[in-house]
PDB file of C-alpha atoms in Angstrom:
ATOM      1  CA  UNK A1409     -49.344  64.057   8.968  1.00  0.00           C
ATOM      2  CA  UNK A1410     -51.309  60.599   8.265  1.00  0.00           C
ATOM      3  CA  UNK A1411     -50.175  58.746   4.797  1.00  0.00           C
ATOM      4  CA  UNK A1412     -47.521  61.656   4.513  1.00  0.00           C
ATOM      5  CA  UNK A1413     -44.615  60.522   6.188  1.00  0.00           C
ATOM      6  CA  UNK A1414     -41.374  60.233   3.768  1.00  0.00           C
ATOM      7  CA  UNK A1415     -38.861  57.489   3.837  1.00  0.00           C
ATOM      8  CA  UNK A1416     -36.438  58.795   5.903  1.00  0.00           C
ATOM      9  CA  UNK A1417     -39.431  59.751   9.089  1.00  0.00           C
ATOM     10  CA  UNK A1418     -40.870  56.648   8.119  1.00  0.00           C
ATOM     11  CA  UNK A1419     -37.686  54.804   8.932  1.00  0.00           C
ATOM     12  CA  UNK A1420     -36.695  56.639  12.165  1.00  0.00           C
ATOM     13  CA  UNK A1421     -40.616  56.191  13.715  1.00  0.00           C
ATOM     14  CA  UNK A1422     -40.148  51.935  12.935  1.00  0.00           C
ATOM     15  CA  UNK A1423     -36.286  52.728  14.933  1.00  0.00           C
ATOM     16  CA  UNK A1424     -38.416  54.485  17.974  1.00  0.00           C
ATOM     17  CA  UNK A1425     -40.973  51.582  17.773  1.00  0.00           C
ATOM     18  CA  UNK A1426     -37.712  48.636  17.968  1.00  0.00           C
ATOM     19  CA  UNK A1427     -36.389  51.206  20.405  1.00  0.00           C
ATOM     20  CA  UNK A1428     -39.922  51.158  22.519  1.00  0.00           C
ATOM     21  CA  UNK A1429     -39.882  47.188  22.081  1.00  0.00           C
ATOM     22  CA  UNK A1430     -36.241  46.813  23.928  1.00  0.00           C
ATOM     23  CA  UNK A1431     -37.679  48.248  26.717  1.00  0.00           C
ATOM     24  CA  UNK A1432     -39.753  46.396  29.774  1.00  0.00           C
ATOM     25  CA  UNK A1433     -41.623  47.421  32.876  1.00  0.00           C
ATOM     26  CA  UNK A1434     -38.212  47.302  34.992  1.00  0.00           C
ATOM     27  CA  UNK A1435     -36.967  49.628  32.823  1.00  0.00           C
ATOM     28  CA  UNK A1436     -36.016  52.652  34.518  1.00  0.00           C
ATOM     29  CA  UNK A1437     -36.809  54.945  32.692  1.00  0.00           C
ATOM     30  CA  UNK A1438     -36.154  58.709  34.100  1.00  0.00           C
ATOM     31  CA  UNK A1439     -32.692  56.820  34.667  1.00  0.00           C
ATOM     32  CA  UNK A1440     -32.265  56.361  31.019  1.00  0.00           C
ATOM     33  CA  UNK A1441     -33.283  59.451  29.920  1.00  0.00           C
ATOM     34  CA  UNK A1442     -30.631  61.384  31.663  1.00  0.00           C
ATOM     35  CA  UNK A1443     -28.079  59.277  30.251  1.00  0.00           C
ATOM     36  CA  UNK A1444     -29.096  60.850  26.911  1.00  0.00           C
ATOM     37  CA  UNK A1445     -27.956  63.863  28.089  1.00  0.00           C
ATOM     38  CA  UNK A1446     -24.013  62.859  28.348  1.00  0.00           C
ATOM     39  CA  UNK A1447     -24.228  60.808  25.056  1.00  0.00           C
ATOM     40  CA  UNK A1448     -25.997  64.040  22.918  1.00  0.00           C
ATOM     41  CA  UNK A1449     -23.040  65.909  23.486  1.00  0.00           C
ATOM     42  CA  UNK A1450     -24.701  68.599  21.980  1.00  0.00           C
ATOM     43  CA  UNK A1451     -26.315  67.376  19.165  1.00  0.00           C
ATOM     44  CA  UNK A1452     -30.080  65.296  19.321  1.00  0.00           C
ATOM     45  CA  UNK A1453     -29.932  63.938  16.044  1.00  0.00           C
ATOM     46  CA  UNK A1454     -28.092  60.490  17.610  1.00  0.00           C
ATOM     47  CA  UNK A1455     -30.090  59.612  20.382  1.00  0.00           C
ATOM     48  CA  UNK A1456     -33.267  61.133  19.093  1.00  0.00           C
ATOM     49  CA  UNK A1457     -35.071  58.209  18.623  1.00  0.00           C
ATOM     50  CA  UNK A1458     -34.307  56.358  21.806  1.00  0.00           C
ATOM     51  CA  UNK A1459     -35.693  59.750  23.818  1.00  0.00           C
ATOM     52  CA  UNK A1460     -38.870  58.932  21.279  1.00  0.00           C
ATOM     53  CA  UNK A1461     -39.100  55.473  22.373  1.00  0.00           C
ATOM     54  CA  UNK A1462     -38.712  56.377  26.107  1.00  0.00           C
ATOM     55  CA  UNK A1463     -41.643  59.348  26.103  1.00  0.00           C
ATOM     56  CA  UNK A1464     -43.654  56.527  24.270  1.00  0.00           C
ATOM     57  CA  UNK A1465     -43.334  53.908  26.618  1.00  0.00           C
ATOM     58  CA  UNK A1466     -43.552  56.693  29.687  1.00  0.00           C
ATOM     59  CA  UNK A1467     -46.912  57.401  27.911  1.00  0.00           C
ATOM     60  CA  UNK A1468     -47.986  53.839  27.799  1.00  0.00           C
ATOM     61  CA  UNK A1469     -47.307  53.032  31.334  1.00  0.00           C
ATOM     62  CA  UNK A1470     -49.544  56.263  32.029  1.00  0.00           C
ATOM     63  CA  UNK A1471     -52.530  54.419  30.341  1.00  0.00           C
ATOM     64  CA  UNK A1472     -55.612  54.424  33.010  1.00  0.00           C
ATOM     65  CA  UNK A1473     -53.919  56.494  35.673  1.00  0.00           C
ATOM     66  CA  UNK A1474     -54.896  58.881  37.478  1.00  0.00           C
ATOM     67  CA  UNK A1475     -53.511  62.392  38.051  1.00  0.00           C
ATOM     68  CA  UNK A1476     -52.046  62.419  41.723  1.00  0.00           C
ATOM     69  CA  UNK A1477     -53.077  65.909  42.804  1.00  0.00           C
ATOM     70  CA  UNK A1478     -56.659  66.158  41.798  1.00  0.00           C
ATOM     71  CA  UNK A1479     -57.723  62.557  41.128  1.00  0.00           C
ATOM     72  CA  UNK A1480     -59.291  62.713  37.497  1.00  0.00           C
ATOM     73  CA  UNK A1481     -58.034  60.347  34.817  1.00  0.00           C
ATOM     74  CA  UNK A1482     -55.043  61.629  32.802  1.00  0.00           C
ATOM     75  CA  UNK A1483     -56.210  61.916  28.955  1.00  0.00           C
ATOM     76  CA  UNK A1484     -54.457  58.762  28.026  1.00  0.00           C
ATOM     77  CA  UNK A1485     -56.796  56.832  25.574  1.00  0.00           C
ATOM     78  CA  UNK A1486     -53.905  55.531  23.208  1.00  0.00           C
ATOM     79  CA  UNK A1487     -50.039  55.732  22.982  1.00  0.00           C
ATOM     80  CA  UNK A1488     -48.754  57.639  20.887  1.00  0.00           C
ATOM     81  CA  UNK A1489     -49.461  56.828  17.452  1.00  0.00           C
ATOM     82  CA  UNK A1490     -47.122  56.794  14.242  1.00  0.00           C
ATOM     83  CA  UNK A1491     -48.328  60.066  12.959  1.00  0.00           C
ATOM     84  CA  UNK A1492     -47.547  61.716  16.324  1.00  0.00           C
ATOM     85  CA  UNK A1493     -44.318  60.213  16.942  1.00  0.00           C
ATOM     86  CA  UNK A1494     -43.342  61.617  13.073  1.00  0.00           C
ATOM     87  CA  UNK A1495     -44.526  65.053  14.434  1.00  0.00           C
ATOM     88  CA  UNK A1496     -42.317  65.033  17.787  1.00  0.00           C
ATOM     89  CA  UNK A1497     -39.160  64.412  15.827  1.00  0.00           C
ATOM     90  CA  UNK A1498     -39.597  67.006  12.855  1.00  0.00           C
ATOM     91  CA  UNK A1499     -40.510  69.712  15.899  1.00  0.00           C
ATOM     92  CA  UNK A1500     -37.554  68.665  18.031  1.00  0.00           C
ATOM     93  CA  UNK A1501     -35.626  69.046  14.942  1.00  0.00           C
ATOM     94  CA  UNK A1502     -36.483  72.627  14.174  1.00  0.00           C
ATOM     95  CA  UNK A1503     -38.892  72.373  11.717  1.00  0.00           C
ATOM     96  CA  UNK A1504     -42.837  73.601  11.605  1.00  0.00           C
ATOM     97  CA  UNK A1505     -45.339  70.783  11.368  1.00  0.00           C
ATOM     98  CA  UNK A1506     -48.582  69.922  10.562  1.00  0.00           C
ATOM     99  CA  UNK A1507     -51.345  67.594  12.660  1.00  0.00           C
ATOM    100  CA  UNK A1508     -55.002  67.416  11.914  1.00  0.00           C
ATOM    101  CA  UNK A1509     -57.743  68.374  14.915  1.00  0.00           C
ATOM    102  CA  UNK A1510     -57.614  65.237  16.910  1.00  0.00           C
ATOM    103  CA  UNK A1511     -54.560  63.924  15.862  1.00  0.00           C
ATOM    104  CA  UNK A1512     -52.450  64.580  19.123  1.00  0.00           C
ATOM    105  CA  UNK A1513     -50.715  67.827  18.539  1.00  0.00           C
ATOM    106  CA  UNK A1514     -50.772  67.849  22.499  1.00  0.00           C
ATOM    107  CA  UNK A1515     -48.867  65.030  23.278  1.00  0.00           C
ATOM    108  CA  UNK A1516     -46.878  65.524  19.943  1.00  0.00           C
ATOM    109  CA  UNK A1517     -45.526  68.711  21.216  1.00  0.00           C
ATOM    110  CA  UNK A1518     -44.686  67.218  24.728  1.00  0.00           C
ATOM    111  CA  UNK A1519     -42.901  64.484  23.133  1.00  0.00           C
ATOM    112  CA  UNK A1520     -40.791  67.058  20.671  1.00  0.00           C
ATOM    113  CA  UNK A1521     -40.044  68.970  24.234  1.00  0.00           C
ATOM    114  CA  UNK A1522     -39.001  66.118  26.158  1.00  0.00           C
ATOM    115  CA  UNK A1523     -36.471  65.328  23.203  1.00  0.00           C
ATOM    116  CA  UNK A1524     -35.424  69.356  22.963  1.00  0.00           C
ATOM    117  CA  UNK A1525     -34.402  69.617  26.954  1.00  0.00           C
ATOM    118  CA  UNK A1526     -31.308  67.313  26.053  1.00  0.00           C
ATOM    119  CA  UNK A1527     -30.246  70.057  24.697  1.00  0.00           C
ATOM    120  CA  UNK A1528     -31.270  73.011  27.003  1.00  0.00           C
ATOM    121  CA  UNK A1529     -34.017  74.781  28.661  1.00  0.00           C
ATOM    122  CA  UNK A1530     -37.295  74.426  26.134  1.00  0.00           C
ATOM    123  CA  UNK A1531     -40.458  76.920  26.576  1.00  0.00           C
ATOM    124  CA  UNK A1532     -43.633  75.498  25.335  1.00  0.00           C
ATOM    125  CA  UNK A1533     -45.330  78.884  23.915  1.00  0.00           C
ATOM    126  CA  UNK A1534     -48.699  78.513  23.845  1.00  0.00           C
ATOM    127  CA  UNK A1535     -52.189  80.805  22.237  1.00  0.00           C
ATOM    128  CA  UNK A1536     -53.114  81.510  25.817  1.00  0.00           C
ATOM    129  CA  UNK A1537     -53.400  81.097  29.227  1.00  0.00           C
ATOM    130  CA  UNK A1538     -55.761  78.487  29.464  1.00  0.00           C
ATOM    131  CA  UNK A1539     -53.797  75.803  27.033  1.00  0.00           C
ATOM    132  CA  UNK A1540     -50.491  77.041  28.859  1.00  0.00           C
ATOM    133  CA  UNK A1541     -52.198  75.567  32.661  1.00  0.00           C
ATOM    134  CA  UNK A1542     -53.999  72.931  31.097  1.00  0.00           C
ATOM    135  CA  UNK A1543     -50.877  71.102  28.795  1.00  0.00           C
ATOM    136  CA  UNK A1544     -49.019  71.649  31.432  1.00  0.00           C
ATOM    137  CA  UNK A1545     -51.240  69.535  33.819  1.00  0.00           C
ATOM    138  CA  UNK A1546     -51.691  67.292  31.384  1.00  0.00           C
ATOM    139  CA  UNK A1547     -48.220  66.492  30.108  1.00  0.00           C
ATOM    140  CA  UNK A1548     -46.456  67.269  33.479  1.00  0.00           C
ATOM    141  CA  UNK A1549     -47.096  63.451  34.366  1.00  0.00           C
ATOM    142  CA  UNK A1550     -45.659  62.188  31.105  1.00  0.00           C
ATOM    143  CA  UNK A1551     -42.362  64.830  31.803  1.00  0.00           C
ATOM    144  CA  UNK A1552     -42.158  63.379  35.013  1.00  0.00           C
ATOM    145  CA  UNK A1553     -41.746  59.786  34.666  1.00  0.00           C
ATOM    146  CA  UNK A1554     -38.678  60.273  32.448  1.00  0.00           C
ATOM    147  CA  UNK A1555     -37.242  62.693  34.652  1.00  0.00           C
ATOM    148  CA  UNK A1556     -37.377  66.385  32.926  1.00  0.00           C
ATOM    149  CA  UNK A1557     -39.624  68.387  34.909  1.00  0.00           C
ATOM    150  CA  UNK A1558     -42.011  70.925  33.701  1.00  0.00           C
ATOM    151  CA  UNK A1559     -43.287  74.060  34.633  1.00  0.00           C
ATOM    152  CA  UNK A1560     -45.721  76.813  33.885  1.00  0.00           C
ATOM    153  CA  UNK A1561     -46.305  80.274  33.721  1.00  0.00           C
ATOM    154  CA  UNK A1562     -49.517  82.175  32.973  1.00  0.00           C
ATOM    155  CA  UNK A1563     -51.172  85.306  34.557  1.00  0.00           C
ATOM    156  CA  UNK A1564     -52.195  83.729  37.657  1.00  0.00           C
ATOM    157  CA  UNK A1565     -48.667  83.116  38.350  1.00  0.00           C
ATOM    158  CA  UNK A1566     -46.754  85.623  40.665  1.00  0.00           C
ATOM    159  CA  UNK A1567     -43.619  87.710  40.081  1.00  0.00           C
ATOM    160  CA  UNK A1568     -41.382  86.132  42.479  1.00  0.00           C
ATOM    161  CA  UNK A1569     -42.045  82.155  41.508  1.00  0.00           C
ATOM    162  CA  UNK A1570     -41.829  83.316  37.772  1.00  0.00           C
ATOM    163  CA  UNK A1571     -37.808  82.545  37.636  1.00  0.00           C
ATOM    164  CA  UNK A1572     -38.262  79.491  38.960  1.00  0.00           C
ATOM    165  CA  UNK A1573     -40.508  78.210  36.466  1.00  0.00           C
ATOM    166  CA  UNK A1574     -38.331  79.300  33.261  1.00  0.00           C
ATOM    167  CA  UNK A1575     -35.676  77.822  34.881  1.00  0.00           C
ATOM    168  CA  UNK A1576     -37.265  74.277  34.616  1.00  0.00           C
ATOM    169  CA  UNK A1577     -36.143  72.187  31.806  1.00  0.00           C
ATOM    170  CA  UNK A1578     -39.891  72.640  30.153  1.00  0.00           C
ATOM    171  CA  UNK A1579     -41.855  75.223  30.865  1.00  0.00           C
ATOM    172  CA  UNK A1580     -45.269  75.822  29.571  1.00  0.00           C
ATOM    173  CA  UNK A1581     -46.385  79.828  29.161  1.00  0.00           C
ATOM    174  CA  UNK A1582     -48.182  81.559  26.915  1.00  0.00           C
ATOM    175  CA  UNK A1583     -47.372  83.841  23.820  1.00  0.00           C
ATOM    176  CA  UNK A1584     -48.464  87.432  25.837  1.00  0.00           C
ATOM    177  CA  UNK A1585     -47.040  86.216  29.337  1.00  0.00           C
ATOM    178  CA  UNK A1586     -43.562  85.339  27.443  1.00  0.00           C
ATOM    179  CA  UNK A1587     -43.538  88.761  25.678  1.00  0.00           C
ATOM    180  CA  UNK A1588     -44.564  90.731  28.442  1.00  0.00           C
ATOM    181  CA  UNK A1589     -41.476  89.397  30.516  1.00  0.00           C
ATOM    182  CA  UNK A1590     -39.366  89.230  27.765  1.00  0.00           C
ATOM    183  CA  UNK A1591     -39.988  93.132  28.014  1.00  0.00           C
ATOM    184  CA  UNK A1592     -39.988  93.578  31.655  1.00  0.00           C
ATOM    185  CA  UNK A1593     -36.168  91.982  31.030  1.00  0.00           C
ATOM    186  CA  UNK A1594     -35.240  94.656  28.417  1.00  0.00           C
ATOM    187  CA  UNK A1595     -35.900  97.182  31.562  1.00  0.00           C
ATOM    188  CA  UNK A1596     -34.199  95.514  34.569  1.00  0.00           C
ATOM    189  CA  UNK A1597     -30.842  95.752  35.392  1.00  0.00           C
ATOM    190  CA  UNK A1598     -29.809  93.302  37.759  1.00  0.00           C
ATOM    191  CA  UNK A1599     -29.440  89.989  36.018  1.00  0.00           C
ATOM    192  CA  UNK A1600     -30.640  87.979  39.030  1.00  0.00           C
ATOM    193  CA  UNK A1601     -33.726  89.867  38.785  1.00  0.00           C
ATOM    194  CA  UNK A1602     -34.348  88.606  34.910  1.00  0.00           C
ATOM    195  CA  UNK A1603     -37.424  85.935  34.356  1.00  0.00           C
ATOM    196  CA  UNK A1604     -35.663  84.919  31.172  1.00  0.00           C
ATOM    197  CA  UNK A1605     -32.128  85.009  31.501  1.00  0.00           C
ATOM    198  CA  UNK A1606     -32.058  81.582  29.783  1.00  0.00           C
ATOM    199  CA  UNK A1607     -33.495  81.531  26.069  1.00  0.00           C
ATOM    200  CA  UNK A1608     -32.120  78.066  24.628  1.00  0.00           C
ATOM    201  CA  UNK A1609     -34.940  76.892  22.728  1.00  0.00           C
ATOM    202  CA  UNK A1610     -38.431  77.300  22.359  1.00  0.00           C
ATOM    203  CA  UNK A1611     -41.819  75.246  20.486  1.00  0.00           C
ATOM    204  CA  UNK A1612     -44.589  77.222  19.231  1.00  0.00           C
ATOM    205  CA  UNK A1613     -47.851  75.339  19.811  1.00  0.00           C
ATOM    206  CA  UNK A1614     -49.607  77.263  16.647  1.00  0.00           C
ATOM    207  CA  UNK A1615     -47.600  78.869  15.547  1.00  0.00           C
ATOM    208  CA  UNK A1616     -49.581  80.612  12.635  1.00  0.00           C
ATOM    209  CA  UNK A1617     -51.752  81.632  15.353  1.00  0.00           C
ATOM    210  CA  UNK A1618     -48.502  83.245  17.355  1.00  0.00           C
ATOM    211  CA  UNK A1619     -46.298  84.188  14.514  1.00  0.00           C
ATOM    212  CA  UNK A1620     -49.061  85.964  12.157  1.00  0.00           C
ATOM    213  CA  UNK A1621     -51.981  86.654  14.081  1.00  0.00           C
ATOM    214  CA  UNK A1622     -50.877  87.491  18.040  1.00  0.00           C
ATOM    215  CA  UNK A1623     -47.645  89.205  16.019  1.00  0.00           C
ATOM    216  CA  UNK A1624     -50.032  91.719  15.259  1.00  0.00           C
ATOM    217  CA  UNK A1625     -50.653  92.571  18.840  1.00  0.00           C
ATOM    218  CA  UNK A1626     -48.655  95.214  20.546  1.00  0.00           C
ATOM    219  CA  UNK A1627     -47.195  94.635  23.596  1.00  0.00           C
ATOM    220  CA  UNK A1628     -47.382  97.649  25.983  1.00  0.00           C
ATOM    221  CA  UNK A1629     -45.622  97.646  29.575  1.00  0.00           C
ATOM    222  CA  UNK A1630     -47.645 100.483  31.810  1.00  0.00           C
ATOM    223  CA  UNK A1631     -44.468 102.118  34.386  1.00  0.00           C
ATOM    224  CA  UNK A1632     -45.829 104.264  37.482  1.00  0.00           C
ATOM    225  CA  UNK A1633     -45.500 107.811  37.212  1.00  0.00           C
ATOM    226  CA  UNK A1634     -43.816 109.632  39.417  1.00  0.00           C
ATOM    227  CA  UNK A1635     -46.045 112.014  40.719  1.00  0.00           C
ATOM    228  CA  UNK A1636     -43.273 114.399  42.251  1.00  0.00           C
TER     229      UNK A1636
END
């Protein structure tokens, strides 16, 4: 999205930067960001740009740290840029967009899903397994310090801790693992037993890749036989 941002993104990233600028160390700022959640009131659109400027500065304080479970830096080499923060609004908004390789679609799409949980549960839907575990590692931090916490599911994840994960405000699965249980759910009948009985809102991380090429894919559930 560099050198193509209109007037009217243009204008709402240099409102997230003032936003960003208000804000200081002190700042609390999971504290903040659930205050969003009341003023919303069902629609992003007003408070858009302050969840923008809070994911920014959470990202900014994240700058040289560490990742607390494993002890290898976080990928933090820059806050988010001007191209990226365009991108996070026009996805939380509903709309496909476009970033170059190495332009931050990773943090973009964090930022976007940060913004989206105001408004409900969000799943992440990623090509595969692999970027499903490792965005979520990487981008759980950034969730965290503004309060929305983030999950994951992909095949190494059991039945029975499946629920729990959709049920976080973010969740991070990919594109097979989200239609297989989307079909498991078409055969259960006991709602508590659903993995998705919530399906607010969802970002597609590719979504060429999901929507044209994986939608070419059938998706086949195997049932035991009953050998009686």
């Amino acid at each position: 999205m560099r050198d193509r941002l209109d007037r009217g993104l243009a204008g709402l990233v240099q409102q997230v930067r003032d936003e960003q600028a208000a804000l200081d160390e002190s700042t609390d700022l999971a504290e903040r960001f659930e205050a969003l959640h009341a003023r919303c009131d069902g629609h992003l659109e007003p408070v858009l740009a302050e969840a923008l400027a809070l994911t920014c500065a959470a990202a900014e304080r994240l700058v040289g740290r560490v990742h607390d479970e494993c002890g290898e830096p976080l990928p933090w080499d820059l806050v988010p840029r001007d191209n990226q923060v365009a991108c996070a609004a026009v996805l939380a908004r509903g709309v496909i967009a476009e970033l170059d390789t190495g332009e931050g679609k990773t943090l973009s799409v964090a930022m976007a899903a940060a913004c989206a949980s105001l408004l409900g549960r969000v799943h992440v839907v990623t090509a595969n397994d692999y970027l499903a575990q490792r965005d979520h590692e990487w981008m759980g931090p950034l969730l965290g310090l503004i309060g929305v916490e983030a999950g994951a599911v992909h095949n190494d994840v059991a039945p029975e801790l499946r629920r729990a994960e959709y049920e976080r405000p973010v969740t991070y699965a990919s594109v097979k693992e989200v239609g297989a249980d989307y079909l498991r759910d078409t055969l259960c009948s006991a709602p508590q037993a659903l993995y998705l009985p919530h399906l607010e809102g969802a970002i597609l991380d590719e979504v060429d890749f999901i929507l044209v090429d994986e939608a070419r894919v059938p998706l086949i559930l195997a049932e035991p036989t009953d050998p009686t």
